[in-house]
Amino acid sequence: MDHDHVRDVDPAVADALESEIDRQRSTLQMIASENHASRAVVDAQGSVMTNKYAEGYPGSRYYGGCEYADEVEELAIERATELFGADHVNVQPHSGTQANQAVYFAMLEPGDKILSLDLTHGGHLSHGHPANFVGQLYEVEQYEVDPETGYLDYEGLAEHAEEFDPDIIVSGYSAYPREVEWDRIQEAADSVDAYHLADIAHITGLVAAGVHETPVGTADFVTGSTHKTIRAGRGGIVMCDEEYADDIDSAVFPGGQGGPLMHNVAGKAVGFKEALEPDFEAYARQTVANAKALGEQLADNGFSLVSDGTDNHLVLVDLRESHPDTSGGDAEDALEEAGIVLNGNTVPGETRSAFDPSGIRAGTAALTTRGFDEADCRTVADLITRVVDAPDDESVVAEVREDVEQLCDENPLYE
Ligand SMILES: *Cc1c(COP(=O)(O)O)cnc(C)c1O
């Protein structure tokens, strides 16, 4: 993967692009929200569609010359419809955050009430955190997971909904390792006449493959990102029943965005085609099997996992008991030195801060893309253990870095 055209104009950026490819090839990407898109998706996203203005929707644009933009967007919509089984799909949101904002803007008035999961318990900034405008425009209360088990507390959520009487309940999370029972959240929403937005950003690929139960057909609105467990390039998506289609479409454009990023829509179309191939289901199953193997080995090595394990692509490790003197930030830094890239993360009942939390979150979506199996993931768990047991020991970090490079060589990327 060279960037000769960039290099001719701008060697500094070309150097950074090539260094980034080397970084992805030679280190383990375990940030749970990341993956490696195929060359086909990367090419589509890096295409001349970036030049095209296509405000509007296929067949009804505000600009001329949109016939190929229409083709690309129609393909993305058709494929997403087939993958997820939704009545209506909008593939234009620039990101998962903007997909969520479109739902709020379509269905709520300023001052309306949102009930969503607390950020430190696995929620997302776009679910009403005060640092996002959503948190300032609407009245937000938050539910929590059960502090003992780490599982969602569906009864507590239903009681909270009775008291707060929200206009919308948001489900779907950034750091929740367990299967979500969408129908129980829908029941809580129905009982207070609220909408239900299921944000499957992290598990879009698992849902597409049928490896996680789908909220489509249960929740009123389903949003997702297209670059996490599905490999369709950076972006967002909104799905809903036909009755809300016009409201959602006008909330995406012109409500929250201008012209769609047609190069990203092209990437989505290609990535969705790949996800419709039979081997995508095998990929999604392997991703989950790998996360389970990673979690089991970490637990065997003495770590405690929030909820004691995982049903999806990520594990959340609470370091407080096993490594009381090591924060999630310390662990993240030492692991990065060793070539294992993941993030410090808050855990339920957080006692440190969001900037230097008590846990680490690790995902297997990107490792699985480059060919890792359960045995490899157990090896990775052992490498993580060696580093987190001795984060200040430079010789340990250097040894692990070598083992990481060997694993990377055995599982090459972007050949
Ligand atoms: C990642 C994520 C999003 C989308 O994030 P963007 O960076 O805006 O694409 C939305 N919701 C949840 C729960 C997420 O984890």
GROMACS .gro file of C-alpha atoms in nm, residues 118-357:
model
  240
  118ASP     CA    1  -2.426   0.594   3.255
  119LEU     CA    2  -2.100   0.653   3.064
  120THR     CA    3  -1.887   0.493   3.337
  121HIS     CA    4  -2.108   0.183   3.319
  122GLY     CA    5  -2.055   0.140   2.945
  123GLY     CA    6  -2.274   0.411   2.787
  124HIS     CA    7  -2.165   0.656   2.516
  125LEU     CA    8  -2.111   1.032   2.499
  126SER     CA    9  -2.384   1.061   2.235
  127HIS     CA   10  -2.643   0.917   2.474
  128GLY     CA   11  -2.680   1.243   2.665
  129HIS     CA   12  -2.349   1.319   2.836
  130PRO     CA   13  -2.330   1.687   2.933
  131ALA     CA   14  -2.015   1.729   2.718
  132ASN     CA   15  -2.224   1.650   2.407
  133PHE     CA   16  -2.491   1.900   2.299
  134VAL     CA   17  -2.748   1.624   2.341
  135GLY     CA   18  -2.687   1.639   2.716
  136GLN     CA   19  -2.751   2.013   2.714
  137LEU     CA   20  -3.056   2.018   2.488
  138TYR     CA   21  -3.253   1.740   2.655
  139GLU     CA   22  -3.321   1.632   3.012
  140VAL     CA   23  -3.115   1.321   3.074
  141GLU     CA   24  -3.120   1.059   3.349
  142GLN     CA   25  -2.906   0.751   3.347
  143TYR     CA   26  -2.947   0.390   3.447
  144GLU     CA   27  -2.670   0.162   3.565
  145VAL     CA   28  -2.564  -0.200   3.544
  146ASP     CA   29  -2.596  -0.419   3.853
  147PRO     CA   30  -2.278  -0.334   4.048
  148GLU     CA   31  -2.246  -0.691   4.177
  149THR     CA   32  -2.288  -0.884   3.853
  150GLY     CA   33  -2.198  -0.628   3.587
  151TYR     CA   34  -2.513  -0.728   3.397
  152LEU     CA   35  -2.785  -0.485   3.292
  153ASP     CA   36  -3.048  -0.447   3.564
  154TYR     CA   37  -3.364  -0.469   3.352
  155GLU     CA   38  -3.600  -0.445   3.649
  156GLY     CA   39  -3.417  -0.141   3.785
  157LEU     CA   40  -3.437   0.014   3.439
  158ALA     CA   41  -3.814  -0.045   3.422
  159GLU     CA   42  -3.861   0.112   3.767
  160HIS     CA   43  -3.641   0.407   3.670
  161ALA     CA   44  -3.854   0.455   3.358
  162GLU     CA   45  -4.174   0.455   3.568
  163GLU     CA   46  -4.032   0.731   3.790
  164PHE     CA   47  -3.869   0.945   3.523
  165ASP     CA   48  -4.126   0.899   3.243
  166PRO     CA   49  -3.873   0.943   2.957
  167ASP     CA   50  -3.962   1.020   2.596
  168ILE     CA   51  -3.692   0.784   2.472
  169ILE     CA   52  -3.489   0.501   2.625
  170VAL     CA   53  -3.147   0.440   2.473
  171SER     CA   54  -2.990   0.094   2.478
  172GLY     CA   55  -2.671  -0.035   2.312
  173TYR     CA   56  -2.332   0.030   2.465
  174SER     CA   57  -1.958   0.093   2.429
  175ALA     CA   58  -1.822  -0.134   2.699
  176TYR     CA   59  -2.086  -0.394   2.778
  177PRO     CA   60  -1.960  -0.750   2.728
  178ARG     CA   61  -2.292  -0.930   2.751
  179GLU     CA   62  -2.585  -1.007   2.522
  180VAL     CA   63  -2.850  -0.733   2.540
  181GLU     CA   64  -3.212  -0.844   2.583
  182TRP     CA   65  -3.373  -0.587   2.357
  183ASP     CA   66  -3.728  -0.706   2.424
  184ARG     CA   67  -3.696  -0.634   2.797
  185ILE     CA   68  -3.588  -0.277   2.725
  186GLN     CA   69  -3.867  -0.244   2.470
  187GLU     CA   70  -4.114  -0.355   2.738
  188ALA     CA   71  -3.986  -0.086   2.974
  189ALA     CA   72  -4.021   0.171   2.695
  190ASP     CA   73  -4.371   0.055   2.599
  191SER     CA   74  -4.491   0.069   2.957
  192VAL     CA   75  -4.417   0.443   2.974
  193ASP     CA   76  -4.503   0.514   2.609
  194ALA     CA   77  -4.143   0.606   2.523
  195TYR     CA   78  -3.949   0.537   2.204
  196HIS     CA   79  -3.665   0.287   2.217
  197LEU     CA   80  -3.338   0.360   2.036
  198ALA     CA   81  -3.106   0.058   2.019
  199ASP     CA   82  -2.753   0.175   1.933
  200ILE     CA   83  -2.565  -0.130   1.803
  201ALA     CA   84  -2.248   0.069   1.718
  202HIS     CA   85  -2.014  -0.190   1.866
  203ILE     CA   86  -2.199  -0.501   1.760
  204THR     CA   87  -2.320  -0.399   1.413
  205GLY     CA   88  -2.123  -0.685   1.255
  206LEU     CA   89  -2.231  -0.941   1.515
  207VAL     CA   90  -2.594  -0.846   1.458
  208ALA     CA   91  -2.551  -0.853   1.078
  209ALA     CA   92  -2.406  -1.204   1.104
  210GLY     CA   93  -2.678  -1.328   1.338
  211VAL     CA   94  -2.425  -1.387   1.615
  212HIS     CA   95  -2.598  -1.137   1.849
  213GLU     CA   96  -2.977  -1.113   1.865
  214THR     CA   97  -3.102  -0.825   1.652
  215PRO     CA   98  -3.304  -0.530   1.786
  216VAL     CA   99  -3.442  -0.469   1.434
  217GLY     CA  100  -3.815  -0.541   1.451
  218THR     CA  101  -3.816  -0.483   1.828
  219ALA     CA  102  -3.674  -0.134   1.890
  220ASP     CA  103  -3.831   0.169   1.718
  221PHE     CA  104  -3.492   0.292   1.596
  222VAL     CA  105  -3.162   0.112   1.546
  223THR     CA  106  -2.840   0.304   1.488
  224GLY     CA  107  -2.495   0.168   1.422
  225SER     CA  108  -2.143   0.249   1.319
  226THR     CA  109  -1.995   0.088   1.011
  227HIS     CA  110  -1.632   0.054   1.119
  228LYS     CA  111  -1.630  -0.157   1.437
  229THR     CA  112  -1.734  -0.524   1.416
  230ILE     CA  113  -1.849  -0.467   1.056
  231ARG     CA  114  -1.572  -0.358   0.820
  232ALA     CA  115  -1.749  -0.108   0.597
  233GLY     CA  116  -1.531   0.195   0.668
  234ARG     CA  117  -1.587   0.487   0.900
  235GLY     CA  118  -1.947   0.605   0.924
  236GLY     CA  119  -2.293   0.561   1.069
  237ILE     CA  120  -2.634   0.419   0.977
  238VAL     CA  121  -2.994   0.458   1.099
  239MET     CA  122  -3.272   0.200   1.062
  240CYS     CA  123  -3.641   0.234   1.139
  241ASP     CA  124  -3.993   0.133   1.044
  242GLU     CA  125  -4.143   0.286   0.732
  243GLU     CA  126  -4.367   0.516   0.941
  244TYR     CA  127  -4.062   0.711   1.065
  245ALA     CA  128  -3.866   0.702   0.737
  246ASP     CA  129  -3.938   1.058   0.626
  247ASP     CA  130  -3.873   1.203   0.971
  248ILE     CA  131  -3.539   1.024   0.997
  249ASP     CA  132  -3.431   1.115   0.644
  250SER     CA  133  -3.500   1.484   0.697
  251ALA     CA  134  -3.330   1.477   1.038
  252VAL     CA  135  -3.012   1.338   0.877
  253PHE     CA  136  -3.030   1.583   0.583
  254PRO     CA  137  -3.089   1.875   0.608
  255GLY     CA  138  -3.148   1.844   0.986
  256GLY     CA  139  -2.797   1.759   1.096
  257GLN     CA  140  -2.576   1.726   0.792
  258GLY     CA  141  -2.509   1.878   0.453
  259GLY     CA  142  -2.389   1.676   0.155
  260PRO     CA  143  -2.333   1.307   0.225
  261LEU     CA  144  -1.974   1.180   0.219
  262MET     CA  145  -2.030   0.979  -0.098
  263HIS     CA  146  -1.684   0.817  -0.082
  264ASN     CA  147  -1.778   0.680   0.260
  265VAL     CA  148  -2.118   0.569   0.131
  266ALA     CA  149  -1.924   0.380  -0.142
  267GLY     CA  150  -1.712   0.218   0.130
  268LYS     CA  151  -2.027   0.118   0.315
  269ALA     CA  152  -2.171  -0.041   0.000
  270VAL     CA  153  -1.856  -0.250  -0.050
  271GLY     CA  154  -1.827  -0.346   0.317
  272PHE     CA  155  -2.192  -0.450   0.331
  273LYS     CA  156  -2.140  -0.667   0.021
  274GLU     CA  157  -1.850  -0.836   0.199
  275ALA     CA  158  -2.068  -0.886   0.507
  276LEU     CA  159  -2.331  -1.063   0.293
  277GLU     CA  160  -2.074  -1.329   0.190
  278PRO     CA  161  -2.103  -1.659   0.378
  279ASP     CA  162  -1.757  -1.625   0.535
  280PHE     CA  163  -1.861  -1.314   0.725
  281GLU     CA  164  -2.069  -1.520   0.966
  282ALA     CA  165  -1.765  -1.739   1.032
  283TYR     CA  166  -1.562  -1.423   1.096
  284ALA     CA  167  -1.817  -1.293   1.346
  285ARG     CA  168  -1.836  -1.630   1.526
  286GLN     CA  169  -1.457  -1.647   1.544
  287THR     CA  170  -1.445  -1.292   1.683
  288VAL     CA  171  -1.671  -1.396   1.972
  289ALA     CA  172  -1.488  -1.728   2.027
  290ASN     CA  173  -1.162  -1.531   2.039
  291ALA     CA  174  -1.299  -1.285   2.296
  292LYS     CA  175  -1.415  -1.576   2.512
  293ALA     CA  176  -1.072  -1.742   2.489
  294LEU     CA  177  -0.899  -1.413   2.569
  295GLY     CA  178  -1.126  -1.359   2.870
  296GLU     CA  179  -1.090  -1.714   3.002
  297GLN     CA  180  -0.713  -1.699   2.985
  298LEU     CA  181  -0.703  -1.357   3.151
  299ALA     CA  182  -0.927  -1.490   3.430
  300ASP     CA  183  -0.705  -1.799   3.468
  301ASN     CA  184  -0.412  -1.561   3.501
  302GLY     CA  185  -0.579  -1.385   3.795
  303PHE     CA  186  -0.762  -1.091   3.636
  304SER     CA  187  -1.120  -1.016   3.723
  305LEU     CA  188  -1.357  -0.951   3.435
  306VAL     CA  189  -1.668  -0.737   3.462
  307SER     CA  190  -1.961  -0.984   3.442
  308ASP     CA  191  -1.704  -1.267   3.464
  309GLY     CA  192  -1.675  -1.307   3.089
  310THR     CA  193  -1.820  -1.208   2.755
  311ASP     CA  194  -2.086  -1.292   2.497
  312ASN     CA  195  -1.950  -1.056   2.232
  313HIS     CA  196  -1.625  -0.918   2.091
  314LEU     CA  197  -1.490  -0.746   2.402
  315VAL     CA  198  -1.378  -0.804   2.756
  316LEU     CA  199  -1.371  -0.545   3.031
  317VAL     CA  200  -1.104  -0.606   3.295
  318ASP     CA  201  -1.134  -0.454   3.643
  319LEU     CA  202  -0.779  -0.413   3.775
  320ARG     CA  203  -0.871  -0.301   4.125
  321GLU     CA  204  -0.845  -0.638   4.300
  322SER     CA  205  -0.569  -0.805   4.105
  323HIS     CA  206  -0.349  -0.497   4.044
  324PRO     CA  207  -0.451  -0.228   4.296
  325ASP     CA  208  -0.144  -0.014   4.220
  326THR     CA  209  -0.189  -0.016   3.842
  327SER     CA  210  -0.451   0.206   3.682
  328GLY     CA  211  -0.609   0.138   3.344
  329GLY     CA  212  -0.402   0.426   3.207
  330ASP     CA  213  -0.077   0.276   3.339
  331ALA     CA  214  -0.168  -0.059   3.186
  332GLU     CA  215  -0.261   0.103   2.854
  333ASP     CA  216   0.073   0.287   2.837
  334ALA     CA  217   0.287  -0.016   2.920
  335LEU     CA  218   0.093  -0.238   2.680
  336GLU     CA  219   0.131   0.014   2.400
  337GLU     CA  220   0.509   0.009   2.456
  338ALA     CA  221   0.487  -0.366   2.411
  339GLY     CA  222   0.287  -0.332   2.088
  340ILE     CA  223  -0.055  -0.418   2.230
  341VAL     CA  224  -0.291  -0.128   2.166
  342LEU     CA  225  -0.605  -0.109   2.379
  343ASN     CA  226  -0.759   0.148   2.611
  344GLY     CA  227  -0.798   0.219   2.977
  345ASN     CA  228  -1.170   0.216   3.053
  346THR     CA  229  -1.402   0.298   3.339
  347VAL     CA  230  -1.566   0.006   3.516
  348PRO     CA  231  -1.902  -0.008   3.696
  349GLY     CA  232  -1.859   0.154   4.039
  350GLU     CA  233  -1.555   0.346   3.913
  351THR     CA  234  -1.338   0.477   4.200
  352ARG     CA  235  -1.071   0.654   3.995
  353SER     CA  236  -1.156   0.898   3.714
  354ALA     CA  237  -1.254   0.884   3.348
  355PHE     CA  238  -0.903   1.011   3.263
  356ASP     CA  239  -0.726   0.745   3.466
  357PRO     CA  240  -0.980   0.469   3.514
   0.00000   0.00000   0.00000
